[in-house]
Amino acid sequence: MTEIKILKNILDQNRHRADENRAVFQKHGILALNFIASPGAGKTTLLEKTISGLKGRLGFAVIEGDITGDYDARRLAALGIPVVQINTEGGCHLDAGMVHRAFQDFQLDKTDILAVENVGNLVCPAEFDLGEAFKVVVLSVPEGDDKPAKYPLIFSEAGAVIFSKIDLLEAVNFDLEKARADVRRINREAPIFKLSAATGQGMAEWVDWLAARAAEQGKSKTG
């Protein structure tokens, strides 16, 4: 009998490419982040406000992942930063090979933070390491406070968790303490930020924390 382990082989190949990506990012002192969220959670708006908050201090580049279209990529490119669009044409996630091809277009020595905005869902992206320093999982309060309990894998792998759109808390039935406790049951280390990119509430804490992580990564630069 011939046994073909498709998923294992795919994940092994992806892990190998992700390790290569990570080595490149470390060599150039780049903090690479993998932003993951459901559609409509506010990733692009969060990135716009984060990039604006750090403009002039840090160099940004963005890899934008979508099933089709380039609407979000054009919004980010309007900030005057390098952006590469990846259309997966039905694929539910980015993989390390896609990211590897995309960052060839960037001037790596001028990049401090590489933000990868993954395809919108909380399931498929959890399986694929892109070579990032850590995953940023964004949960907007209109989605409901049950997401950490329903999608534990992605929250367990997060290096940072953001509860977004908290300006809408009074209009939705979202229990911040319940969601926080559910995240803590599966991930004791990741910092949890509560913010609104629309109003600016909580943005300073997030931006300062991110700048500190970028400074730490930059110290590892070797060439």
PDB file of C-alpha atoms in Angstrom:
ATOM      1  CA  MET A   1       0.000   0.000   0.000  1.00  0.00           C
ATOM      2  CA  THR A   2       1.230   3.457  -0.821  1.00  0.00           C
ATOM      3  CA  GLU A   3       0.524   6.077   1.807  1.00  0.00           C
ATOM      4  CA  ILE A   4       0.444   9.732   0.791  1.00  0.00           C
ATOM      5  CA  LYS A   5       0.453  12.252   3.638  1.00  0.00           C
ATOM      6  CA  ILE A   6      -0.558  15.409   1.844  1.00  0.00           C
ATOM      7  CA  LEU A   7      -1.160  17.771   4.754  1.00  0.00           C
ATOM      8  CA  LYS A   8       2.010  16.701   6.599  1.00  0.00           C
ATOM      9  CA  ASN A   9       4.120  17.254   3.479  1.00  0.00           C
ATOM     10  CA  ILE A  10       2.520  20.636   2.827  1.00  0.00           C
ATOM     11  CA  LEU A  11       3.115  21.763   6.394  1.00  0.00           C
ATOM     12  CA  ASP A  12       6.704  20.457   6.393  1.00  0.00           C
ATOM     13  CA  GLN A  13       7.488  22.354   3.172  1.00  0.00           C
ATOM     14  CA  ASN A  14       5.837  25.454   4.554  1.00  0.00           C
ATOM     15  CA  ARG A  15       7.793  25.222   7.825  1.00  0.00           C
ATOM     16  CA  HIS A  16      11.074  24.969   5.890  1.00  0.00           C
ATOM     17  CA  ARG A  17      10.255  28.083   3.857  1.00  0.00           C
ATOM     18  CA  ALA A  18       9.055  29.904   6.991  1.00  0.00           C
ATOM     19  CA  ASP A  19      12.413  29.226   8.677  1.00  0.00           C
ATOM     20  CA  GLU A  20      14.155  30.726   5.630  1.00  0.00           C
ATOM     21  CA  ASN A  21      11.904  33.791   5.787  1.00  0.00           C
ATOM     22  CA  ARG A  22      12.577  34.199   9.513  1.00  0.00           C
ATOM     23  CA  ALA A  23      16.324  34.061   8.951  1.00  0.00           C
ATOM     24  CA  VAL A  24      16.061  36.862   6.357  1.00  0.00           C
ATOM     25  CA  PHE A  25      13.941  39.018   8.692  1.00  0.00           C
ATOM     26  CA  GLN A  26      16.360  38.507  11.585  1.00  0.00           C
ATOM     27  CA  LYS A  27      19.357  39.320   9.388  1.00  0.00           C
ATOM     28  CA  HIS A  28      17.790  42.628   8.394  1.00  0.00           C
ATOM     29  CA  GLY A  29      16.421  43.433  11.855  1.00  0.00           C
ATOM     30  CA  ILE A  30      12.806  43.336  10.618  1.00  0.00           C
ATOM     31  CA  LEU A  31       9.903  42.718  12.980  1.00  0.00           C
ATOM     32  CA  ALA A  32       7.511  40.611  10.876  1.00  0.00           C
ATOM     33  CA  LEU A  33       3.910  40.385  12.088  1.00  0.00           C
ATOM     34  CA  ASN A  34       1.073  38.187  10.887  1.00  0.00           C
ATOM     35  CA  PHE A  35      -2.282  39.965  11.414  1.00  0.00           C
ATOM     36  CA  ILE A  36      -5.182  37.504  11.626  1.00  0.00           C
ATOM     37  CA  ALA A  37      -8.873  38.248  12.107  1.00  0.00           C
ATOM     38  CA  SER A  38     -12.330  37.568  10.776  1.00  0.00           C
ATOM     39  CA  PRO A  39     -13.560  39.710   7.864  1.00  0.00           C
ATOM     40  CA  GLY A  40     -14.670  43.109   9.107  1.00  0.00           C
ATOM     41  CA  ALA A  41     -12.718  43.024  12.368  1.00  0.00           C
ATOM     42  CA  GLY A  42     -10.910  46.208  11.396  1.00  0.00           C
ATOM     43  CA  LYS A  43      -7.407  44.971  10.522  1.00  0.00           C
ATOM     44  CA  THR A  44      -6.861  47.467   7.733  1.00  0.00           C
ATOM     45  CA  THR A  45      -8.057  50.441   9.763  1.00  0.00           C
ATOM     46  CA  LEU A  46      -5.887  49.301  12.668  1.00  0.00           C
ATOM     47  CA  LEU A  47      -2.881  49.078  10.320  1.00  0.00           C
ATOM     48  CA  GLU A  48      -3.601  52.527   8.870  1.00  0.00           C
ATOM     49  CA  LYS A  49      -3.660  54.106  12.322  1.00  0.00           C
ATOM     50  CA  THR A  50      -0.653  52.116  13.536  1.00  0.00           C
ATOM     51  CA  ILE A  51       1.447  53.087  10.510  1.00  0.00           C
ATOM     52  CA  SER A  52       0.384  56.733  10.859  1.00  0.00           C
ATOM     53  CA  GLY A  53       1.282  56.638  14.566  1.00  0.00           C
ATOM     54  CA  LEU A  54       4.804  55.406  13.837  1.00  0.00           C
ATOM     55  CA  LYS A  55       5.479  57.224  10.563  1.00  0.00           C
ATOM     56  CA  GLY A  56       8.806  59.015  10.683  1.00  0.00           C
ATOM     57  CA  ARG A  57      10.024  56.719  13.471  1.00  0.00           C
ATOM     58  CA  LEU A  58       9.921  53.318  11.759  1.00  0.00           C
ATOM     59  CA  GLY A  59       9.869  52.051   8.174  1.00  0.00           C
ATOM     60  CA  PHE A  60       6.815  49.961   7.295  1.00  0.00           C
ATOM     61  CA  ALA A  61       6.051  47.547   4.477  1.00  0.00           C
ATOM     62  CA  VAL A  62       2.836  45.571   4.070  1.00  0.00           C
ATOM     63  CA  ILE A  63       1.926  42.309   2.369  1.00  0.00           C
ATOM     64  CA  GLU A  64      -1.821  42.325   1.814  1.00  0.00           C
ATOM     65  CA  GLY A  65      -3.610  38.993   1.461  1.00  0.00           C
ATOM     66  CA  ASP A  66      -7.090  38.761  -0.035  1.00  0.00           C
ATOM     67  CA  ILE A  67      -9.073  36.171  -1.901  1.00  0.00           C
ATOM     68  CA  THR A  68      -9.549  38.712  -4.686  1.00  0.00           C
ATOM     69  CA  GLY A  69      -9.281  42.455  -5.224  1.00  0.00           C
ATOM     70  CA  ASP A  70      -6.903  45.126  -3.956  1.00  0.00           C
ATOM     71  CA  TYR A  71      -9.146  47.565  -2.072  1.00  0.00           C
ATOM     72  CA  ASP A  72      -7.310  47.270   1.264  1.00  0.00           C
ATOM     73  CA  ALA A  73      -3.887  47.332  -0.434  1.00  0.00           C
ATOM     74  CA  ARG A  74      -4.712  50.625  -2.143  1.00  0.00           C
ATOM     75  CA  ARG A  75      -5.814  52.129   1.192  1.00  0.00           C
ATOM     76  CA  LEU A  76      -2.454  51.233   2.759  1.00  0.00           C
ATOM     77  CA  ALA A  77      -0.387  52.266  -0.289  1.00  0.00           C
ATOM     78  CA  ALA A  78      -2.006  55.708  -0.013  1.00  0.00           C
ATOM     79  CA  LEU A  79       0.060  56.158   3.177  1.00  0.00           C
ATOM     80  CA  GLY A  80       3.204  56.211   1.030  1.00  0.00           C
ATOM     81  CA  ILE A  81       4.554  52.834   2.103  1.00  0.00           C
ATOM     82  CA  PRO A  82       5.562  49.808  -0.014  1.00  0.00           C
ATOM     83  CA  VAL A  83       2.684  47.333  -0.399  1.00  0.00           C
ATOM     84  CA  VAL A  84       2.484  44.015  -2.235  1.00  0.00           C
ATOM     85  CA  GLN A  85      -0.936  42.476  -2.924  1.00  0.00           C
ATOM     86  CA  ILE A  86      -1.397  38.689  -2.896  1.00  0.00           C
ATOM     87  CA  ASN A  87      -4.670  37.311  -4.267  1.00  0.00           C
ATOM     88  CA  THR A  88      -5.192  33.695  -3.239  1.00  0.00           C
ATOM     89  CA  GLU A  89      -8.093  33.204  -5.696  1.00  0.00           C
ATOM     90  CA  GLY A  90     -10.120  31.130  -3.274  1.00  0.00           C
ATOM     91  CA  GLY A  91      -7.375  30.096  -0.857  1.00  0.00           C
ATOM     92  CA  CYS A  92      -8.272  30.794   2.776  1.00  0.00           C
ATOM     93  CA  HIS A  93      -4.781  31.725   3.994  1.00  0.00           C
ATOM     94  CA  LEU A  94      -1.314  32.879   2.978  1.00  0.00           C
ATOM     95  CA  ASP A  95       1.625  30.491   3.137  1.00  0.00           C
ATOM     96  CA  ALA A  96       5.339  31.051   3.633  1.00  0.00           C
ATOM     97  CA  GLY A  97       6.141  30.657  -0.076  1.00  0.00           C
ATOM     98  CA  MET A  98       3.736  33.438  -1.020  1.00  0.00           C
ATOM     99  CA  VAL A  99       5.278  35.740   1.567  1.00  0.00           C
ATOM    100  CA  HIS A 100       8.798  34.815   0.395  1.00  0.00           C
ATOM    101  CA  ARG A 101       8.012  35.857  -3.176  1.00  0.00           C
ATOM    102  CA  ALA A 102       6.266  39.037  -2.041  1.00  0.00           C
ATOM    103  CA  PHE A 103       9.048  40.480   0.116  1.00  0.00           C
ATOM    104  CA  GLN A 104      11.555  40.290  -2.750  1.00  0.00           C
ATOM    105  CA  ASP A 105      10.034  43.611  -3.912  1.00  0.00           C
ATOM    106  CA  PHE A 106      10.879  45.457  -0.667  1.00  0.00           C
ATOM    107  CA  GLN A 107      14.025  47.337   0.326  1.00  0.00           C
ATOM    108  CA  LEU A 108      14.671  45.222   3.404  1.00  0.00           C
ATOM    109  CA  ASP A 109      17.343  47.463   4.915  1.00  0.00           C
ATOM    110  CA  LYS A 110      14.785  50.297   4.976  1.00  0.00           C
ATOM    111  CA  THR A 111      12.095  48.149   6.596  1.00  0.00           C
ATOM    112  CA  ASP A 112      11.659  47.974  10.376  1.00  0.00           C
ATOM    113  CA  ILE A 113       8.203  46.390  10.515  1.00  0.00           C
ATOM    114  CA  LEU A 114       6.737  44.058   7.895  1.00  0.00           C
ATOM    115  CA  ALA A 115       3.010  43.645   8.475  1.00  0.00           C
ATOM    116  CA  VAL A 116       1.291  40.726   6.765  1.00  0.00           C
ATOM    117  CA  GLU A 117      -2.471  41.168   6.657  1.00  0.00           C
ATOM    118  CA  ASN A 118      -3.677  37.607   6.236  1.00  0.00           C
ATOM    119  CA  VAL A 119      -6.866  36.456   4.520  1.00  0.00           C
ATOM    120  CA  GLY A 120      -9.812  37.060   6.838  1.00  0.00           C
ATOM    121  CA  ASN A 121     -10.705  34.051   8.979  1.00  0.00           C
ATOM    122  CA  LEU A 122      -9.753  32.555  12.337  1.00  0.00           C
ATOM    123  CA  VAL A 123      -9.184  28.951  11.190  1.00  0.00           C
ATOM    124  CA  CYS A 124      -6.876  28.326   8.189  1.00  0.00           C
ATOM    125  CA  PRO A 125      -4.140  30.901   8.997  1.00  0.00           C
ATOM    126  CA  ALA A 126      -3.510  29.213  12.348  1.00  0.00           C
ATOM    127  CA  GLU A 127      -1.853  26.241  10.643  1.00  0.00           C
ATOM    128  CA  PHE A 128       0.685  28.145   8.554  1.00  0.00           C
ATOM    129  CA  ASP A 129       3.852  29.712   9.924  1.00  0.00           C
ATOM    130  CA  LEU A 130       4.930  32.550   7.598  1.00  0.00           C
ATOM    131  CA  GLY A 131       8.259  33.204   9.320  1.00  0.00           C
ATOM    132  CA  GLU A 132       6.755  35.988  11.403  1.00  0.00           C
ATOM    133  CA  ALA A 133       8.017  37.025  14.825  1.00  0.00           C
ATOM    134  CA  PHE A 134       4.488  36.560  16.158  1.00  0.00           C
ATOM    135  CA  LYS A 135       0.836  36.505  15.221  1.00  0.00           C
ATOM    136  CA  VAL A 136      -1.454  39.420  16.116  1.00  0.00           C
ATOM    137  CA  VAL A 137      -5.026  38.175  16.530  1.00  0.00           C
ATOM    138  CA  VAL A 138      -7.683  40.882  16.229  1.00  0.00           C
ATOM    139  CA  LEU A 139     -11.190  40.293  17.625  1.00  0.00           C
ATOM    140  CA  SER A 140     -13.772  43.043  17.206  1.00  0.00           C
ATOM    141  CA  VAL A 141     -16.426  43.321  19.884  1.00  0.00           C
ATOM    142  CA  PRO A 142     -19.400  43.065  17.463  1.00  0.00           C
ATOM    143  CA  GLU A 143     -18.265  39.490  16.650  1.00  0.00           C
ATOM    144  CA  GLY A 144     -19.097  38.274  20.159  1.00  0.00           C
ATOM    145  CA  ASP A 145     -17.097  37.302  23.223  1.00  0.00           C
ATOM    146  CA  ASP A 146     -17.243  33.557  22.454  1.00  0.00           C
ATOM    147  CA  LYS A 147     -14.549  33.566  19.742  1.00  0.00           C
ATOM    148  CA  PRO A 148     -11.582  32.660  22.004  1.00  0.00           C
ATOM    149  CA  ALA A 149     -13.517  29.626  23.267  1.00  0.00           C
ATOM    150  CA  LYS A 150     -14.687  28.621  19.758  1.00  0.00           C
ATOM    151  CA  TYR A 151     -11.330  29.124  17.984  1.00  0.00           C
ATOM    152  CA  PRO A 152      -8.755  28.261  20.673  1.00  0.00           C
ATOM    153  CA  LEU A 153      -5.900  27.315  18.298  1.00  0.00           C
ATOM    154  CA  ILE A 154      -5.441  30.758  16.807  1.00  0.00           C
ATOM    155  CA  PHE A 155      -5.643  32.451  20.202  1.00  0.00           C
ATOM    156  CA  SER A 156      -3.215  29.947  21.726  1.00  0.00           C
ATOM    157  CA  GLU A 157      -0.648  30.869  19.029  1.00  0.00           C
ATOM    158  CA  ALA A 158      -1.074  34.640  19.352  1.00  0.00           C
ATOM    159  CA  GLY A 159       1.864  36.805  20.371  1.00  0.00           C
ATOM    160  CA  ALA A 160      -0.575  39.662  20.936  1.00  0.00           C
ATOM    161  CA  VAL A 161      -4.374  39.830  21.123  1.00  0.00           C
ATOM    162  CA  ILE A 162      -6.361  42.948  20.274  1.00  0.00           C
ATOM    163  CA  PHE A 163      -9.991  43.535  21.216  1.00  0.00           C
ATOM    164  CA  SER A 164     -10.925  46.140  18.608  1.00  0.00           C
ATOM    165  CA  LYS A 165     -13.853  48.536  18.104  1.00  0.00           C
ATOM    166  CA  ILE A 166     -14.348  48.943  21.860  1.00  0.00           C
ATOM    167  CA  ASP A 167     -16.121  52.237  21.134  1.00  0.00           C
ATOM    168  CA  LEU A 168     -19.063  49.953  20.205  1.00  0.00           C
ATOM    169  CA  LEU A 169     -19.131  48.126  23.561  1.00  0.00           C
ATOM    170  CA  GLU A 170     -22.297  49.824  24.758  1.00  0.00           C
ATOM    171  CA  ALA A 171     -24.124  48.832  21.571  1.00  0.00           C
ATOM    172  CA  VAL A 172     -23.205  45.120  21.585  1.00  0.00           C
ATOM    173  CA  ASN A 173     -23.387  42.241  24.037  1.00  0.00           C
ATOM    174  CA  PHE A 174     -19.659  41.646  24.528  1.00  0.00           C
ATOM    175  CA  ASP A 175     -18.241  40.731  27.956  1.00  0.00           C
ATOM    176  CA  LEU A 176     -14.626  41.957  28.000  1.00  0.00           C
ATOM    177  CA  GLU A 177     -13.739  40.077  31.185  1.00  0.00           C
ATOM    178  CA  LYS A 178     -15.171  36.792  29.866  1.00  0.00           C
ATOM    179  CA  ALA A 179     -13.244  37.129  26.583  1.00  0.00           C
ATOM    180  CA  ARG A 180     -10.065  38.045  28.461  1.00  0.00           C
ATOM    181  CA  ALA A 181     -10.443  35.077  30.833  1.00  0.00           C
ATOM    182  CA  ASP A 182     -11.006  32.696  27.893  1.00  0.00           C
ATOM    183  CA  VAL A 183      -7.836  33.968  26.196  1.00  0.00           C
ATOM    184  CA  ARG A 184      -5.875  33.598  29.433  1.00  0.00           C
ATOM    185  CA  ARG A 185      -6.995  29.981  29.858  1.00  0.00           C
ATOM    186  CA  ILE A 186      -5.237  29.053  26.592  1.00  0.00           C
ATOM    187  CA  ASN A 187      -2.541  31.731  26.371  1.00  0.00           C
ATOM    188  CA  ARG A 188      -0.979  33.154  29.532  1.00  0.00           C
ATOM    189  CA  GLU A 189       1.740  35.175  27.822  1.00  0.00           C
ATOM    190  CA  ALA A 190       0.251  37.292  25.025  1.00  0.00           C
ATOM    191  CA  PRO A 191      -0.494  40.908  25.959  1.00  0.00           C
ATOM    192  CA  ILE A 192      -4.128  41.877  25.452  1.00  0.00           C
ATOM    193  CA  PHE A 193      -4.937  45.343  24.085  1.00  0.00           C
ATOM    194  CA  LYS A 194      -8.364  46.972  24.139  1.00  0.00           C
ATOM    195  CA  LEU A 195      -8.614  49.733  21.571  1.00  0.00           C
ATOM    196  CA  SER A 196     -10.597  51.615  18.982  1.00  0.00           C
ATOM    197  CA  ALA A 197      -8.782  52.645  15.829  1.00  0.00           C
ATOM    198  CA  ALA A 198     -11.774  54.853  14.995  1.00  0.00           C
ATOM    199  CA  THR A 199     -11.616  56.991  18.158  1.00  0.00           C
ATOM    200  CA  GLY A 200      -7.967  56.445  19.099  1.00  0.00           C
ATOM    201  CA  GLN A 201      -8.829  54.949  22.498  1.00  0.00           C
ATOM    202  CA  GLY A 202      -6.066  52.550  23.571  1.00  0.00           C
ATOM    203  CA  MET A 203      -3.989  53.139  20.413  1.00  0.00           C
ATOM    204  CA  ALA A 204      -1.046  54.788  22.187  1.00  0.00           C
ATOM    205  CA  GLU A 205      -0.442  51.754  24.412  1.00  0.00           C
ATOM    206  CA  TRP A 206      -0.486  49.427  21.382  1.00  0.00           C
ATOM    207  CA  VAL A 207       1.765  51.664  19.253  1.00  0.00           C
ATOM    208  CA  ASP A 208       4.316  52.149  22.060  1.00  0.00           C
ATOM    209  CA  TRP A 209       4.413  48.423  22.759  1.00  0.00           C
ATOM    210  CA  LEU A 210       4.934  47.667  19.054  1.00  0.00           C
ATOM    211  CA  ALA A 211       7.713  50.248  18.749  1.00  0.00           C
ATOM    212  CA  ALA A 212       9.492  48.623  21.697  1.00  0.00           C
ATOM    213  CA  ARG A 213       9.257  45.174  20.039  1.00  0.00           C
ATOM    214  CA  ALA A 214      10.644  46.636  16.790  1.00  0.00           C
ATOM    215  CA  ALA A 215      13.555  48.176  18.696  1.00  0.00           C
ATOM    216  CA  GLU A 216      14.344  44.800  20.258  1.00  0.00           C
ATOM    217  CA  GLN A 217      14.269  43.134  16.834  1.00  0.00           C
ATOM    218  CA  GLY A 218      16.464  45.850  15.344  1.00  0.00           C
ATOM    219  CA  LYS A 219      19.197  45.112  17.872  1.00  0.00           C
ATOM    220  CA  SER A 220      19.626  41.673  16.293  1.00  0.00           C
ATOM    221  CA  LYS A 221      20.524  43.205  12.939  1.00  0.00           C
ATOM    222  CA  THR A 222      23.765  41.756  11.604  1.00  0.00           C
ATOM    223  CA  GLY A 223      24.038  43.102   8.095  1.00  0.00           C
TER     224      GLY A 223
END
